[in-house]
Amino acid sequence: MKLVFSIAAAFVLGTALILPATADGPDGTVQAFVQPVLISISISPTSMDYEAVEFGVNDARPTPASFTLTNNGSVPVDLEIRGDDSRNAGNGQAAWTLGGTPGNETYAHRFTMNSNAQTVAEFTPLTKTFEVFKQDFAVSGNQSVWLSLGMPTQSANVARQILPVTVRALQATP
């Protein structure tokens, strides 16, 4: 009988020891904190013009010669860039295909961050998928980008073209 009493006393004592942990009531509160992150870049200018370029020209440069990116956000970012097929400026329909080298109905669009780039070999071809081109771009930082165009060798489409270049920013990974 003493054994049963000892087990019961231990159970009661164990329960009594647990109670002070919930003395504030059945609910508890956790405060969670967050620091908002602002991802924001600006591009200036937002328009560049190659003007009139003959088919087959492999290294045309626009006016102005470059555009500048500024990190207006609150954290460093990684910058990604991509191109796309051209669109007819008059009706918005697809026209030339973006490729690594110019060809029939295919144009090449390239970029560099090197202001002294003199040849096509010093530029990186744009593709239709985003590719990181600058990592850890500092808050308030500026980065200029220069473009080069390789015109199609031939094309039935002689209308003015829009050559899309898209830059996006993602929070830099530590």
mmCIF file of C-alpha atoms in Angstrom, residues 10-155:
data_model
loop_
_atom_site.group_PDB
_atom_site.id
_atom_site.type_symbol
_atom_site.label_atom_id
_atom_site.label_comp_id
_atom_site.label_asym_id
_atom_site.label_seq_id
_atom_site.Cartn_x
_atom_site.Cartn_y
_atom_site.Cartn_z
ATOM 1 C CA ALA A 10 4.849 11.677 -7.041
ATOM 2 C CA PHE A 11 2.112 12.182 -9.663
ATOM 3 C CA VAL A 12 0.524 14.966 -7.604
ATOM 4 C CA LEU A 13 3.895 16.584 -6.971
ATOM 5 C CA GLY A 14 4.771 16.348 -10.664
ATOM 6 C CA THR A 15 1.533 18.046 -11.598
ATOM 7 C CA ALA A 16 2.118 20.738 -9.009
ATOM 8 C CA LEU A 17 5.546 21.446 -10.476
ATOM 9 C CA ILE A 18 4.097 21.945 -13.970
ATOM 10 C CA LEU A 19 1.487 24.497 -12.886
ATOM 11 C CA PRO A 20 3.848 27.450 -12.329
ATOM 12 C CA ALA A 21 4.876 27.268 -16.032
ATOM 13 C CA THR A 22 1.287 28.114 -17.033
ATOM 14 C CA ALA A 23 0.546 30.522 -14.189
ATOM 15 C CA ASP A 24 -0.093 33.402 -16.718
ATOM 16 C CA GLY A 25 -3.066 31.560 -18.134
ATOM 17 C CA PRO A 26 -3.707 29.159 -20.975
ATOM 18 C CA ASP A 27 -2.498 31.567 -23.708
ATOM 19 C CA GLY A 28 0.970 32.878 -24.447
ATOM 20 C CA THR A 29 2.210 35.645 -26.727
ATOM 21 C CA VAL A 30 5.234 35.809 -28.971
ATOM 22 C CA GLN A 31 6.276 39.101 -30.495
ATOM 23 C CA ALA A 32 7.527 38.704 -34.056
ATOM 24 C CA PHE A 33 9.488 41.515 -35.701
ATOM 25 C CA VAL A 34 10.193 42.245 -39.363
ATOM 26 C CA GLN A 35 12.384 44.730 -41.186
ATOM 27 C CA PRO A 36 10.776 45.525 -44.555
ATOM 28 C CA VAL A 37 13.092 45.333 -47.547
ATOM 29 C CA LEU A 38 12.664 47.671 -50.483
ATOM 30 C CA ILE A 39 13.877 46.400 -53.870
ATOM 31 C CA SER A 40 13.956 49.332 -56.286
ATOM 32 C CA ILE A 41 16.116 50.263 -59.262
ATOM 33 C CA SER A 42 15.825 53.094 -61.720
ATOM 34 C CA ILE A 43 17.048 53.167 -65.312
ATOM 35 C CA SER A 44 18.068 56.332 -67.110
ATOM 36 C CA PRO A 45 17.487 56.964 -69.899
ATOM 37 C CA THR A 46 14.621 54.563 -70.617
ATOM 38 C CA SER A 47 15.000 54.869 -74.385
ATOM 39 C CA MET A 48 17.999 54.517 -76.718
ATOM 40 C CA ASP A 49 18.068 54.833 -80.504
ATOM 41 C CA TYR A 50 20.262 53.026 -83.019
ATOM 42 C CA GLU A 51 18.671 55.174 -85.741
ATOM 43 C CA ALA A 52 18.978 53.825 -89.333
ATOM 44 C CA VAL A 53 21.315 50.811 -89.605
ATOM 45 C CA GLU A 54 21.918 48.674 -92.710
ATOM 46 C CA PHE A 55 21.268 44.943 -92.689
ATOM 47 C CA GLY A 56 24.487 43.018 -92.085
ATOM 48 C CA VAL A 57 26.119 45.627 -89.792
ATOM 49 C CA ASN A 58 27.455 43.661 -86.819
ATOM 50 C CA ASP A 59 28.389 46.397 -84.321
ATOM 51 C CA ALA A 60 26.047 49.384 -84.240
ATOM 52 C CA ARG A 61 26.032 51.575 -81.107
ATOM 53 C CA PRO A 62 23.004 53.534 -79.870
ATOM 54 C CA THR A 63 22.515 57.133 -78.826
ATOM 55 C CA PRO A 64 23.030 57.739 -75.992
ATOM 56 C CA ALA A 65 25.876 55.247 -75.714
ATOM 57 C CA SER A 66 24.797 53.800 -72.338
ATOM 58 C CA PHE A 67 22.057 53.651 -69.734
ATOM 59 C CA THR A 68 22.623 53.926 -65.989
ATOM 60 C CA LEU A 69 21.098 51.781 -63.256
ATOM 61 C CA THR A 70 20.694 53.131 -59.715
ATOM 62 C CA ASN A 71 19.865 51.037 -56.644
ATOM 63 C CA ASN A 72 17.136 53.065 -54.877
ATOM 64 C CA GLY A 73 16.301 50.224 -52.501
ATOM 65 C CA SER A 74 17.246 49.484 -48.913
ATOM 66 C CA VAL A 75 19.489 46.450 -49.525
ATOM 67 C CA PRO A 76 22.185 45.333 -51.978
ATOM 68 C CA VAL A 77 20.759 43.540 -55.023
ATOM 69 C CA ASP A 78 21.832 41.170 -57.766
ATOM 70 C CA LEU A 79 21.069 42.526 -61.238
ATOM 71 C CA GLU A 80 19.753 40.305 -64.022
ATOM 72 C CA ILE A 81 19.351 41.203 -67.691
ATOM 73 C CA ARG A 82 17.615 39.707 -70.713
ATOM 74 C CA GLY A 83 16.623 40.570 -74.261
ATOM 75 C CA ASP A 84 13.764 39.393 -76.442
ATOM 76 C CA ASP A 85 12.606 39.132 -80.034
ATOM 77 C CA SER A 86 12.072 42.497 -81.690
ATOM 78 C CA ARG A 87 8.622 43.963 -82.172
ATOM 79 C CA ASN A 88 7.405 46.126 -85.016
ATOM 80 C CA ALA A 89 7.131 49.675 -83.612
ATOM 81 C CA GLY A 90 4.023 50.314 -85.716
ATOM 82 C CA ASN A 91 1.856 47.300 -84.903
ATOM 83 C CA GLY A 92 3.662 45.554 -82.007
ATOM 84 C CA GLN A 93 3.955 42.231 -83.845
ATOM 85 C CA ALA A 94 7.038 40.045 -83.463
ATOM 86 C CA ALA A 95 9.586 40.496 -86.224
ATOM 87 C CA TRP A 96 13.242 39.489 -85.736
ATOM 88 C CA THR A 97 14.404 36.639 -83.516
ATOM 89 C CA LEU A 98 17.025 37.398 -80.854
ATOM 90 C CA GLY A 99 20.082 35.189 -81.354
ATOM 91 C CA GLY A 100 23.733 34.955 -80.375
ATOM 92 C CA THR A 101 24.872 35.950 -83.863
ATOM 93 C CA PRO A 102 23.069 37.821 -86.638
ATOM 94 C CA GLY A 103 21.465 35.827 -89.442
ATOM 95 C CA ASN A 104 18.426 35.771 -91.702
ATOM 96 C CA GLU A 105 15.586 37.394 -89.660
ATOM 97 C CA THR A 106 17.836 37.104 -86.560
ATOM 98 C CA TYR A 107 19.504 39.960 -84.723
ATOM 99 C CA ALA A 108 22.119 39.955 -81.938
ATOM 100 C CA HIS A 109 21.932 42.348 -79.014
ATOM 101 C CA ARG A 110 24.876 42.577 -76.634
ATOM 102 C CA PHE A 111 25.820 44.421 -73.442
ATOM 103 C CA THR A 112 28.896 45.323 -71.418
ATOM 104 C CA MET A 113 29.747 47.230 -68.246
ATOM 105 C CA ASN A 114 33.138 48.184 -69.732
ATOM 106 C CA SER A 115 33.078 51.754 -71.023
ATOM 107 C CA ASN A 116 36.266 51.062 -72.999
ATOM 108 C CA ALA A 117 34.856 48.100 -74.954
ATOM 109 C CA GLN A 118 35.904 48.460 -78.574
ATOM 110 C CA THR A 119 34.936 45.177 -80.253
ATOM 111 C CA VAL A 120 31.918 42.861 -80.333
ATOM 112 C CA ALA A 121 34.012 40.219 -78.529
ATOM 113 C CA GLU A 122 34.046 42.483 -75.440
ATOM 114 C CA PHE A 123 30.232 42.408 -75.213
ATOM 115 C CA THR A 124 28.027 39.618 -73.815
ATOM 116 C CA PRO A 125 25.099 38.464 -75.992
ATOM 117 C CA LEU A 126 21.668 38.971 -74.469
ATOM 118 C CA THR A 127 19.456 35.881 -74.272
ATOM 119 C CA LYS A 128 15.727 35.448 -73.681
ATOM 120 C CA THR A 129 16.303 34.243 -70.103
ATOM 121 C CA PHE A 130 17.429 36.370 -67.180
ATOM 122 C CA GLU A 131 21.132 36.101 -66.393
ATOM 123 C CA VAL A 132 22.925 37.669 -63.417
ATOM 124 C CA PHE A 133 25.378 40.298 -64.615
ATOM 125 C CA LYS A 134 26.173 42.153 -61.381
ATOM 126 C CA GLN A 135 26.123 40.801 -57.834
ATOM 127 C CA ASP A 136 25.894 42.761 -54.577
ATOM 128 C CA PHE A 137 24.985 46.043 -56.279
ATOM 129 C CA ALA A 138 25.247 48.490 -53.359
ATOM 130 C CA VAL A 139 22.442 50.704 -52.063
ATOM 131 C CA SER A 140 22.645 54.084 -53.868
ATOM 132 C CA GLY A 141 25.128 52.537 -56.312
ATOM 133 C CA ASN A 142 25.237 53.435 -60.012
ATOM 134 C CA GLN A 143 26.177 51.133 -62.897
ATOM 135 C CA SER A 144 26.349 52.069 -66.566
ATOM 136 C CA VAL A 145 25.607 49.524 -69.298
ATOM 137 C CA TRP A 146 26.600 49.855 -72.978
ATOM 138 C CA LEU A 147 24.805 48.099 -75.849
ATOM 139 C CA SER A 148 25.843 46.815 -79.270
ATOM 140 C CA LEU A 149 23.535 45.664 -82.081
ATOM 141 C CA GLY A 150 24.173 43.072 -84.771
ATOM 142 C CA MET A 151 21.573 43.610 -87.504
ATOM 143 C CA PRO A 152 20.003 40.659 -89.344
ATOM 144 C CA THR A 153 21.919 39.721 -92.477
ATOM 145 C CA GLN A 154 18.618 39.999 -94.341
ATOM 146 C CA SER A 155 14.951 40.473 -93.512
#
